[in-house]
Short mmCIF file of C-alpha atoms (C1' of nucleotides) in Angstrom, two decimals:
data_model
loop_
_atom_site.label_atom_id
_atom_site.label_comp_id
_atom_site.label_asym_id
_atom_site.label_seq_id
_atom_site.Cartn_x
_atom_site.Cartn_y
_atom_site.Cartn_z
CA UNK Z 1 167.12 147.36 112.78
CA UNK Z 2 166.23 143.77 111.89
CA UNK Z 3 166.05 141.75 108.99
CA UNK Z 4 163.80 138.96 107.53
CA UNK Z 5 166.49 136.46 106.24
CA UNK Z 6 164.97 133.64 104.29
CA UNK Z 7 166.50 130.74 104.57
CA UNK Z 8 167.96 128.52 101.46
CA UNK Z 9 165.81 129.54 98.66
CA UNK Z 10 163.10 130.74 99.74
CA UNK Z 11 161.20 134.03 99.50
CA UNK Z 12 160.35 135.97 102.52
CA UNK Z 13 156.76 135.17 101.98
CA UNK Z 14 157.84 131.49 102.33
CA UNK Z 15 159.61 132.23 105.52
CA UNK Z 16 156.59 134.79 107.13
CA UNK Z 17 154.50 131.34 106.04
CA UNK Z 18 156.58 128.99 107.63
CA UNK Z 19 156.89 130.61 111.00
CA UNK Z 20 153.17 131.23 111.14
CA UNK Z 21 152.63 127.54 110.17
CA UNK Z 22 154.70 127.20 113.45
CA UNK Z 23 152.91 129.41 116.01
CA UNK Z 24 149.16 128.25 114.77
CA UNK Z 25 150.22 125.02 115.11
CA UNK Z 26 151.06 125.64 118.70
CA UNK Z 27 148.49 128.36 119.99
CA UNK Z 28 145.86 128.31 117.37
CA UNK Z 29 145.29 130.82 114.19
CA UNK Z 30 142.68 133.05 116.66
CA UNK Z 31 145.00 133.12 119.83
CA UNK Z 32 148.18 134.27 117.85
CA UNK Z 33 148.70 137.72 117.48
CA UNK Z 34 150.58 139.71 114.29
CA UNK Z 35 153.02 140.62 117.14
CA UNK Z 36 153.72 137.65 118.35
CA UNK Z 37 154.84 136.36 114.44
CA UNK Z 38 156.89 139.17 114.16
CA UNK Z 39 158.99 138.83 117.21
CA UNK Z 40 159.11 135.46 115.97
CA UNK Z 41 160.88 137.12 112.91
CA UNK Z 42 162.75 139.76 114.60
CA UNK Z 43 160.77 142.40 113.03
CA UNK Z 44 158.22 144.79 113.65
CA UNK Z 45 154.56 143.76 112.88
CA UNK Z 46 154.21 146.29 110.89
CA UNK Z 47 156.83 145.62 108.70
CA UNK Z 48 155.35 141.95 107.78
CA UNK Z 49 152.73 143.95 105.49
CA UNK Z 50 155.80 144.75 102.49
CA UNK Z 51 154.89 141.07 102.48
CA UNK Z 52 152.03 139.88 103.01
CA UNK Z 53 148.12 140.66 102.21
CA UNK Z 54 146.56 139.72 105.70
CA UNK Z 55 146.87 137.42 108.49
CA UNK Z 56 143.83 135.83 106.75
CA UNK Z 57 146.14 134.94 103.22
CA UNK Z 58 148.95 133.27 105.64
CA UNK Z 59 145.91 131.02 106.52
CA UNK Z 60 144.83 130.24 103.05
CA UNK Z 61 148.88 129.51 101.82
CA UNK Z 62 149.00 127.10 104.52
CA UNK Z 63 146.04 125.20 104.18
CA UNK Z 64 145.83 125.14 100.11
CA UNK Z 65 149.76 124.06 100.39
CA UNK Z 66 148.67 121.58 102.04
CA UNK Z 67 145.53 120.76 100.26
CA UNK Z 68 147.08 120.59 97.03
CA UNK Z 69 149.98 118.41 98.12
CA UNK Z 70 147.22 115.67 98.97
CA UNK Z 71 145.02 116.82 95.85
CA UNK Z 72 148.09 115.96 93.69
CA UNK Z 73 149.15 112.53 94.97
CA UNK Z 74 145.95 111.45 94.82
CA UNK Z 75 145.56 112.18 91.31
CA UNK Z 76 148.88 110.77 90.21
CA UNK Z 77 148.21 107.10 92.01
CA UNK Z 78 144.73 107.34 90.27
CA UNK Z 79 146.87 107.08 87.06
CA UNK Z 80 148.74 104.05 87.81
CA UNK Z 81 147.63 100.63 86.86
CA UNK Z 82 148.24 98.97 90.66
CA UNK Z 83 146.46 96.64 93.03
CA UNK Z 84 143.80 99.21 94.94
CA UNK Z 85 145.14 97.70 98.28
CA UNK Z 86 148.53 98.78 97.30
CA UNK Z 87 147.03 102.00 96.62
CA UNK Z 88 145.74 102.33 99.70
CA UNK Z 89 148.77 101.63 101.79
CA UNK Z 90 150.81 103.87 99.09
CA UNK Z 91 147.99 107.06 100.63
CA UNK Z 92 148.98 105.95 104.15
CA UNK Z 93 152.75 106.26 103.71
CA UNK Z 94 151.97 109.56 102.30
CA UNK Z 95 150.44 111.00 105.03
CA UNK Z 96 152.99 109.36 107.28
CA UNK Z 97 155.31 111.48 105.34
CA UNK Z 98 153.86 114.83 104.64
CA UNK Z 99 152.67 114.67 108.34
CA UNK Z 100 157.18 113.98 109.18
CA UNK Z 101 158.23 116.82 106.94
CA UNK Z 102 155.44 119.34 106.82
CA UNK Z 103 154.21 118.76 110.58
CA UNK Z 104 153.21 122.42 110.98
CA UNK Z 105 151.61 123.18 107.97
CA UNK Z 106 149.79 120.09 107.74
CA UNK Z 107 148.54 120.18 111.18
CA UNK Z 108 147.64 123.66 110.82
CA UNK Z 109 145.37 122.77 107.44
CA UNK Z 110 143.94 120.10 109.58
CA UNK Z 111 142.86 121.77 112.57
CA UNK Z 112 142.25 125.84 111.67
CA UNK Z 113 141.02 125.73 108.44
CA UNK Z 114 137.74 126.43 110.05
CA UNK Z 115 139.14 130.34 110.36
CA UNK Z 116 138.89 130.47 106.68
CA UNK Z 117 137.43 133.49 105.09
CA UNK Z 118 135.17 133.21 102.29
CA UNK Z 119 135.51 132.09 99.88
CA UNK Z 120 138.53 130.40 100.61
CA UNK Z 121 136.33 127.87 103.33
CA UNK Z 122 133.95 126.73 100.87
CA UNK Z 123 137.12 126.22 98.37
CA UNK Z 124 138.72 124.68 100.62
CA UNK Z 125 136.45 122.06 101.79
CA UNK Z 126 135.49 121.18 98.25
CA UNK Z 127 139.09 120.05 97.97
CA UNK Z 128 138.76 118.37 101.16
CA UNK Z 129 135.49 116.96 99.72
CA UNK Z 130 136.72 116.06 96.44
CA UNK Z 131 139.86 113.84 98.63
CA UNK Z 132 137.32 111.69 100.35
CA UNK Z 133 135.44 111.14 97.62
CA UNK Z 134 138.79 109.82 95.31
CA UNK Z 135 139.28 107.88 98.43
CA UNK Z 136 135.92 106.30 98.62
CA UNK Z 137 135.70 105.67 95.18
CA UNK Z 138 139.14 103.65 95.41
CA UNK Z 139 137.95 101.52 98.27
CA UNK Z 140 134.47 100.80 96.49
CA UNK Z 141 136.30 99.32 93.20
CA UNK Z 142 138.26 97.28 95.80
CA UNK Z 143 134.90 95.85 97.39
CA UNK Z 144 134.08 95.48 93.57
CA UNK Z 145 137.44 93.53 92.97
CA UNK Z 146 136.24 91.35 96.12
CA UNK Z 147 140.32 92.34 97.43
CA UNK Z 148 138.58 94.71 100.08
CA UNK Z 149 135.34 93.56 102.28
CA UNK Z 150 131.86 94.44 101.73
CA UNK Z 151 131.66 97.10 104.66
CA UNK Z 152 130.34 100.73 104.50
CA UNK Z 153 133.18 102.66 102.00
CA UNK Z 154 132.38 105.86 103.40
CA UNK Z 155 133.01 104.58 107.00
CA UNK Z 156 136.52 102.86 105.85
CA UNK Z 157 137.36 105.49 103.75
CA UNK Z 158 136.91 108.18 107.19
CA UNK Z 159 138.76 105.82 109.50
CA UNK Z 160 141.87 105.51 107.41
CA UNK Z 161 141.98 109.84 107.33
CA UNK Z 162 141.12 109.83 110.93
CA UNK Z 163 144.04 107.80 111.74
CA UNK Z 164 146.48 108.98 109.36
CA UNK Z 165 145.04 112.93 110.45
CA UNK Z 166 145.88 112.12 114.13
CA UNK Z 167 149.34 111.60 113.27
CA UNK Z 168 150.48 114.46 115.33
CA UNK Z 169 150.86 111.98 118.58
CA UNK Z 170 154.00 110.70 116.54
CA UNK Z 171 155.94 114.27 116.56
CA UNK Z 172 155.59 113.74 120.55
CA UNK Z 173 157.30 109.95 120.14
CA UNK Z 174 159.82 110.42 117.51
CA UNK Z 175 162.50 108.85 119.77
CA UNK Z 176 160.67 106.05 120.76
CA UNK Z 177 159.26 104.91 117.62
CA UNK Z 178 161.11 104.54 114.21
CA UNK Z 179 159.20 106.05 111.01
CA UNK Z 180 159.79 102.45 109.44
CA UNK Z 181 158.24 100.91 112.27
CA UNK Z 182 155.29 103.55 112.33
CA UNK Z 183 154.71 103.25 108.46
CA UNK Z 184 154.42 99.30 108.81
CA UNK Z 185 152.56 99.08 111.63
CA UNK Z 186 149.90 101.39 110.62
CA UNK Z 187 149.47 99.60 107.20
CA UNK Z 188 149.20 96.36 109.13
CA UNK Z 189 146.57 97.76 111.69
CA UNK Z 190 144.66 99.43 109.00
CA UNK Z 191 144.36 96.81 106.46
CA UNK Z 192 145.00 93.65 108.38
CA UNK Z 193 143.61 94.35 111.51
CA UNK Z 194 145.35 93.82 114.73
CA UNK Z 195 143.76 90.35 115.80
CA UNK Z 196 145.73 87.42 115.00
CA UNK R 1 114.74 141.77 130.89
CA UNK R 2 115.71 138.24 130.03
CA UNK R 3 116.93 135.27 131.67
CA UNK R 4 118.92 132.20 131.83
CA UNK R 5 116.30 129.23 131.63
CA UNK R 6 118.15 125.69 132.56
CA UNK R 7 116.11 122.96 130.98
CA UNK R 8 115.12 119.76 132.12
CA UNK R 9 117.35 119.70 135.81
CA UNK R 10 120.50 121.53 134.82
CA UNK R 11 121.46 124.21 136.53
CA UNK R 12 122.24 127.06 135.34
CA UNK R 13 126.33 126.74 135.51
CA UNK R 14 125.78 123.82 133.07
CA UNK R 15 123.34 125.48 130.75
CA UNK R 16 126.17 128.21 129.75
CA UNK R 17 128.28 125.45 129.57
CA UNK R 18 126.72 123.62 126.83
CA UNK R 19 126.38 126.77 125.36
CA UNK R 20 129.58 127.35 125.22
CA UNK R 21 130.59 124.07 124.00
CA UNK R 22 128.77 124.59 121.06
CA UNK R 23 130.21 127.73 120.02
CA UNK R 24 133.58 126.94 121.25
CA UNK R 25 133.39 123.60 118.69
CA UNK R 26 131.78 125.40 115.76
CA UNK R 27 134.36 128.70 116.26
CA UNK R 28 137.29 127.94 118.20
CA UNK R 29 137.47 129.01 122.21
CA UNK R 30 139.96 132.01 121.25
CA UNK R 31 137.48 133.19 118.54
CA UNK R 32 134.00 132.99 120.54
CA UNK R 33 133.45 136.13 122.59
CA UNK R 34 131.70 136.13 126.06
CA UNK R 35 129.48 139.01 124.36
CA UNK R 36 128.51 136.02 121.53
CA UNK R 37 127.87 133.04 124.57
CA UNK R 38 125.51 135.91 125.94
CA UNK R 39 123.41 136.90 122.79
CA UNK R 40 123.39 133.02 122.10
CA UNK R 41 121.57 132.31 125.75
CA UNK R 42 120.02 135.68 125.64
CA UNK R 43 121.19 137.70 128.50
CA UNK R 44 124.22 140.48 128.74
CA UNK R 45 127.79 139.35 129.15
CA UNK R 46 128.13 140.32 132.87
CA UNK R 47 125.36 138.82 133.74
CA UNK R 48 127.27 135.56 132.87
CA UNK R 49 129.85 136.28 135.78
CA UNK R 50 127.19 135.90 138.22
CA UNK R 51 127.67 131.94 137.38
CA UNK R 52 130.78 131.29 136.37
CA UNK R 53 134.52 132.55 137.47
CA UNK R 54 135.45 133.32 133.78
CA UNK R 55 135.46 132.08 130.34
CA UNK R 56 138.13 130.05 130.89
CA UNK R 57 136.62 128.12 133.71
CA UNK R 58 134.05 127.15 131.00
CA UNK R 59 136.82 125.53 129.06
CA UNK R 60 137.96 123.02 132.20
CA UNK R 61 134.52 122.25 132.62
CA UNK R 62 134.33 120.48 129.47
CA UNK R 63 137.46 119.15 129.55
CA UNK R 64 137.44 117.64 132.50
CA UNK R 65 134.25 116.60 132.29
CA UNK R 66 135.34 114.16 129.04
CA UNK R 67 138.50 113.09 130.45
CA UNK R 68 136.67 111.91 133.37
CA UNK R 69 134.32 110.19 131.65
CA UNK R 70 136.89 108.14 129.67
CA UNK R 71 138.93 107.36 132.67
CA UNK R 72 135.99 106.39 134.50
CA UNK R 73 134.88 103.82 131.71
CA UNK R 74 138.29 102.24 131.21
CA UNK R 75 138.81 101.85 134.92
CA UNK R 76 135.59 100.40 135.24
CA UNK R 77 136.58 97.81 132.52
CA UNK R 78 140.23 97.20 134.18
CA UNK R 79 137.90 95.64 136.50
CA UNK R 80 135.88 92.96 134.20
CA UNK R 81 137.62 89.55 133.64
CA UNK R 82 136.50 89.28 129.68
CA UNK R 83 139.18 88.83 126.75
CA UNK R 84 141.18 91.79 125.63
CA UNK R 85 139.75 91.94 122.07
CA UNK R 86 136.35 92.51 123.93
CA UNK R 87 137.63 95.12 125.90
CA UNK R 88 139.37 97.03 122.64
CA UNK R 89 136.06 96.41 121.02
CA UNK R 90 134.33 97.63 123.84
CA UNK R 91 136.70 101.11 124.04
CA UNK R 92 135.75 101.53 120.43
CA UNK R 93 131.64 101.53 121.02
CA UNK R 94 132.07 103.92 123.79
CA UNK R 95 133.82 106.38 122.16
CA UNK R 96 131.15 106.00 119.15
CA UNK R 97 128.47 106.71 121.85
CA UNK R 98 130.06 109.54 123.64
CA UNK R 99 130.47 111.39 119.96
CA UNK R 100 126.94 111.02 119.33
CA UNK R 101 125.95 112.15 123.10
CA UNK R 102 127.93 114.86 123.69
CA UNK R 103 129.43 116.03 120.25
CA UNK R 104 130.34 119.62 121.23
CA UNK R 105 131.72 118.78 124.54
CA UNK R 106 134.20 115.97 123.36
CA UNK R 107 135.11 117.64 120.03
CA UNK R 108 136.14 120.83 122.48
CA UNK R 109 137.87 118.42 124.58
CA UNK R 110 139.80 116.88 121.56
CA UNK R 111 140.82 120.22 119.81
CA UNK R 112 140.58 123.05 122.46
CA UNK R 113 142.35 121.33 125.47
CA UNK R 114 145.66 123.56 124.32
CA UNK R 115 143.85 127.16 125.86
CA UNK R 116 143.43 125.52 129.19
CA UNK R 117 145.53 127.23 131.11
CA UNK R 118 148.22 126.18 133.82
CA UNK R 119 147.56 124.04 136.39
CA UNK R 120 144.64 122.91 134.41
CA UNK R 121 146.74 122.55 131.05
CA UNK R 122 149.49 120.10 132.56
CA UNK R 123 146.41 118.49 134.55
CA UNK R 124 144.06 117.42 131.75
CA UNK R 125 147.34 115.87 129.64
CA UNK R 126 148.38 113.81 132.32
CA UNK R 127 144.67 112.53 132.65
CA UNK R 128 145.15 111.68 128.76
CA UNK R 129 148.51 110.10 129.17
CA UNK R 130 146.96 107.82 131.89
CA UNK R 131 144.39 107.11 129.41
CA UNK R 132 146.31 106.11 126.81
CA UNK R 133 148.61 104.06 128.89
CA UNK R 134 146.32 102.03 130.07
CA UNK R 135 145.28 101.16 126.40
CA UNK R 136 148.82 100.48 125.42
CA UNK R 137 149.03 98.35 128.25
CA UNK R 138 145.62 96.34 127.56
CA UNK R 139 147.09 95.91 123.83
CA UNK R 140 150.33 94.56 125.32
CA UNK R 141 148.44 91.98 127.35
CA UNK R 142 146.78 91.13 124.26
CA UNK R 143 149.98 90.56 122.46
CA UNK R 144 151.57 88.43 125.25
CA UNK R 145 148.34 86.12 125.30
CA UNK R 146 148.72 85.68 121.48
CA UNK R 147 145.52 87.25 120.66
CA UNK R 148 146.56 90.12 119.57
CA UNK R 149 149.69 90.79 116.82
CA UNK R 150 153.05 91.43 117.60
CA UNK R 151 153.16 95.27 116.31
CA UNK R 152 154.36 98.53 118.39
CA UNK R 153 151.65 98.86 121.19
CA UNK R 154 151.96 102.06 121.06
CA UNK R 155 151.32 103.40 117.28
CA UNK R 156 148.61 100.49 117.76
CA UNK R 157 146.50 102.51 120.52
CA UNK R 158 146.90 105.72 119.04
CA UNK R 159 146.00 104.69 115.64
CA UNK R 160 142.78 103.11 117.20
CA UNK R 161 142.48 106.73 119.35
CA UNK R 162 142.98 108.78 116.40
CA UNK R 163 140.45 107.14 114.46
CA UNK R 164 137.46 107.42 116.99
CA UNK R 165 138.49 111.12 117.72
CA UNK R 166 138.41 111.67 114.46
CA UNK R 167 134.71 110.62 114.42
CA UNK R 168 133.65 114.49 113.87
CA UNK R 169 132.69 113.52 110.46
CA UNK R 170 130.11 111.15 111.17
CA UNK R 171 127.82 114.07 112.86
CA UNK R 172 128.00 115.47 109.23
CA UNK R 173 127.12 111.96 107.28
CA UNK R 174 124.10 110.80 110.24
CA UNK R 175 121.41 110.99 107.90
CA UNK R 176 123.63 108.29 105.44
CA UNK R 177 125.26 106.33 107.96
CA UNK R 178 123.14 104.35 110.54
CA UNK R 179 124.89 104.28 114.58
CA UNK R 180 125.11 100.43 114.65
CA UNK R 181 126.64 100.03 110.69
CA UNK R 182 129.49 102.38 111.66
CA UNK R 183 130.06 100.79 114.69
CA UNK R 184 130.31 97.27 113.04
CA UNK R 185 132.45 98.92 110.24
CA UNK R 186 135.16 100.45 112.87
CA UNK R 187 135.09 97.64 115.00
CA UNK R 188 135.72 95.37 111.86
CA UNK R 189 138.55 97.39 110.04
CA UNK R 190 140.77 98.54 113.60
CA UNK R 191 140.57 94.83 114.82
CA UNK R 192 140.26 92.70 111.84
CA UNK R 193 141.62 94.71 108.82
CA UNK R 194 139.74 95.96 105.67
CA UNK R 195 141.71 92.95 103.31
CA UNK R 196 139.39 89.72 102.84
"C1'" DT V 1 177.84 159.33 94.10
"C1'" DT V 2 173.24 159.52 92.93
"C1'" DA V 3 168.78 157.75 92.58
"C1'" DC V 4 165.15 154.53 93.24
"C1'" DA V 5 162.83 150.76 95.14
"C1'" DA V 6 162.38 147.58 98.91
"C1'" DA V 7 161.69 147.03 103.47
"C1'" DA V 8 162.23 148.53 107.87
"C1'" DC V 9 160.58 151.80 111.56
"C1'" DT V 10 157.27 154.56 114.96
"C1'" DA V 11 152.85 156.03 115.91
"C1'" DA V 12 148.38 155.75 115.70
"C1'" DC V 13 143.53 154.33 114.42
"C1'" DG V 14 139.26 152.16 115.41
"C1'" DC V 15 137.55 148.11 117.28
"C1'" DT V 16 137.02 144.15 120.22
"C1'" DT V 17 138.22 141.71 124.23
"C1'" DA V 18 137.34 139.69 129.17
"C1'" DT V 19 136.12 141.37 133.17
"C1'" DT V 20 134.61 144.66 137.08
"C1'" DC V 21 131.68 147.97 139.29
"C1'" DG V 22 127.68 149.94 141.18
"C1'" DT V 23 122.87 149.72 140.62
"C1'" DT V 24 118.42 147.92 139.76
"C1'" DT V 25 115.26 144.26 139.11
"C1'" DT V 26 113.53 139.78 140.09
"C1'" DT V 27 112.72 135.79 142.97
"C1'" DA V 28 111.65 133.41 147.07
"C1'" DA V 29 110.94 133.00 152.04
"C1'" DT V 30 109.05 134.97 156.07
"C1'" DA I 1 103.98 143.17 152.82
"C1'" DT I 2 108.87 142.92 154.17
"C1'" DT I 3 113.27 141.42 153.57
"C1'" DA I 4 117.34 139.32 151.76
"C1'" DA I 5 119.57 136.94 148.30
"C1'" DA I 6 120.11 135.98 143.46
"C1'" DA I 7 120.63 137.58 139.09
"C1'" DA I 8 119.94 140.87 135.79
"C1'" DC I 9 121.57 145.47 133.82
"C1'" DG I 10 124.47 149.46 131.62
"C1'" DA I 11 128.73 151.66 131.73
"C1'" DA I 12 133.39 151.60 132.13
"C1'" DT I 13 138.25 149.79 132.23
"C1'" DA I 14 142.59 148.46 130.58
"C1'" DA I 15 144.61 145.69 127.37
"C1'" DG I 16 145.18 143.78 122.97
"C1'" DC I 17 143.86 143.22 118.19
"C1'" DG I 18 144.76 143.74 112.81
"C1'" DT I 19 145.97 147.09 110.04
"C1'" DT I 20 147.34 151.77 107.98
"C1'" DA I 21 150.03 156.00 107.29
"C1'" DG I 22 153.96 158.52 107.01
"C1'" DT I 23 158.78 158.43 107.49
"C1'" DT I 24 163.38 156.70 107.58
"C1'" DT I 25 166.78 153.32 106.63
"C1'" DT I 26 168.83 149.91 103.70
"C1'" DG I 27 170.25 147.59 99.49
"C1'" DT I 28 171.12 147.81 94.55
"C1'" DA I 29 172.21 149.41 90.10
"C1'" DA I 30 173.56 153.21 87.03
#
DNA sequence: TTACAAAACTAACGCTTATTCGTTTTTAAT
DNA sequence: ATTAAAAACGAATAAGCGTTAGTTTTGTAA
């Protein structure tokens, strides 16, 4: 018989969660099978339910994780008395980061959230929602402040997540290109344009 | 008895094709059923099979039929003698007007591409890598004629990809967002920065 | 050592899947 | 009206799905 052996500290739950971060990430939430995750494990699939609810609830850990994570920085740079452009590039490192250490689960709450159950979708993209809007509302005190131009906030505001979102390309180049590098060149491109 | 009607001068092939590539954008290509692309054109499943090989032939229809549409633009534009900001600028319109043409076929293209299967699968990312390359190599001309900054070529054309593939949220915000502002605004903040 | 709970197992359920088969209906050309 | 091809149908197939039930093994604490 086989075990599931969390690793470090975490619960099995946490390590179930993890693996199936893993394997949507790769095949999609649909196309992977309860089987598949538990040979993943090196357990029956059977055996994952002393565990977990549904493959649905792995899902909804994953993307409110993730959700949250975002939810949470947000709130705690909207407390701090700084320049809104240094906000902004403060969000983009962010992403730069969650997207280097949480690559799965991030990608996963990105791309599959769609597979959602009620009423975890709605939830879910009223947190999504509720982002955007923080974000917007940032950009349009900058246009205020005259430190950001008088273009559509809604538009910036959607650019900046599209590019930071698409961040996956860098887990395919993380030889050739340097997070340091990444971070400052993205901040650059986003804020000061690329035309000299 | 009913029957598969091709409007306008499609044939029939491409009808179930654009069927499909709405369903497989709004649920995923692993979680739309043949039995649902039937019902939604109104005819039994195996009455599908008369036109197509199988439901993953539908799939490399619409990817291939994106990639070659990029491919073909960008060649087409290796070809013009006008300044590389142009071109970028140029890359970025395109790719505004191919969203708003055929949403469901690029989004599938964009986030189903991993169920093609192989030969197709190894196919369709070498026709993106060719894409992309030849955007990293249009920035570095632009860097070596001084026009453009001196920033990683690289994170600089997939920042500029991921933001007009992530342009999915625009179909949702059409009614607040005119076609030509959020081209100005994209063009504006990936060339020339948001910053005054 | 005993006893209990946690977590593994095997087997099965009911359902859905893409696809095939053989047949019938429809369409179009002679 | 006759014929042949195109395209529809219903039924069936084999495989896979998430999940449950009942049972056995394992780990832990008294």
């Amino acid at each position: 018989m086989s075990k599931i052996i969390p690793v470090r500290n975490e619960s099995k739950k946490e390590t179930i969660s993890k693996n199936a971060s893993k394997l949507f990430r790769k095949k999609g939430f649909s196309a992977t099978s309860m089987r598949e995750l538990a040979v993943d494990i090196g357990v029956e699939a059977s055996s994952l339910y002393n565990h977990i609810g549904s493959k649905s609830e792995l899902l909804q850990i994953i993307c409110f994780k993730v959700a949250n994570d975002f939810i949470n920085q947000i709130n705690e740079l909207e407390q701090i008395e700084i320049d809104v452009t240094i906000k902004l590039e403060k969000i983009i490192r962010f992403h730069i980061h969650k997207m280097l250490e949480d690559y799965d689960m991030v990608y996963v709450a990105n791309h599959e959230w769609k597979h959602l159950q009620e009423p975890f979708l709605k939830n879910f993209l009223n947190q999504r929602k509720l982002y955007e809007n923080k974000l917007i509302e940032l950009i349009k005190i900058g246009i205020f402040e005259k430190s950001i131009k008088k273009l559509n906030p809604q538009v910036l505001a959607f650019t900046i997540l599209s590019a930071v979102r698409g961040l996956e390309f860098w887990q395919q180049h993380k030889k050739n290109i340097d997070i340091a590098e990444l971070e400052k060149t993205m901040v650059t491109q986003l804020l000061n344009g690329i035309i000299k």
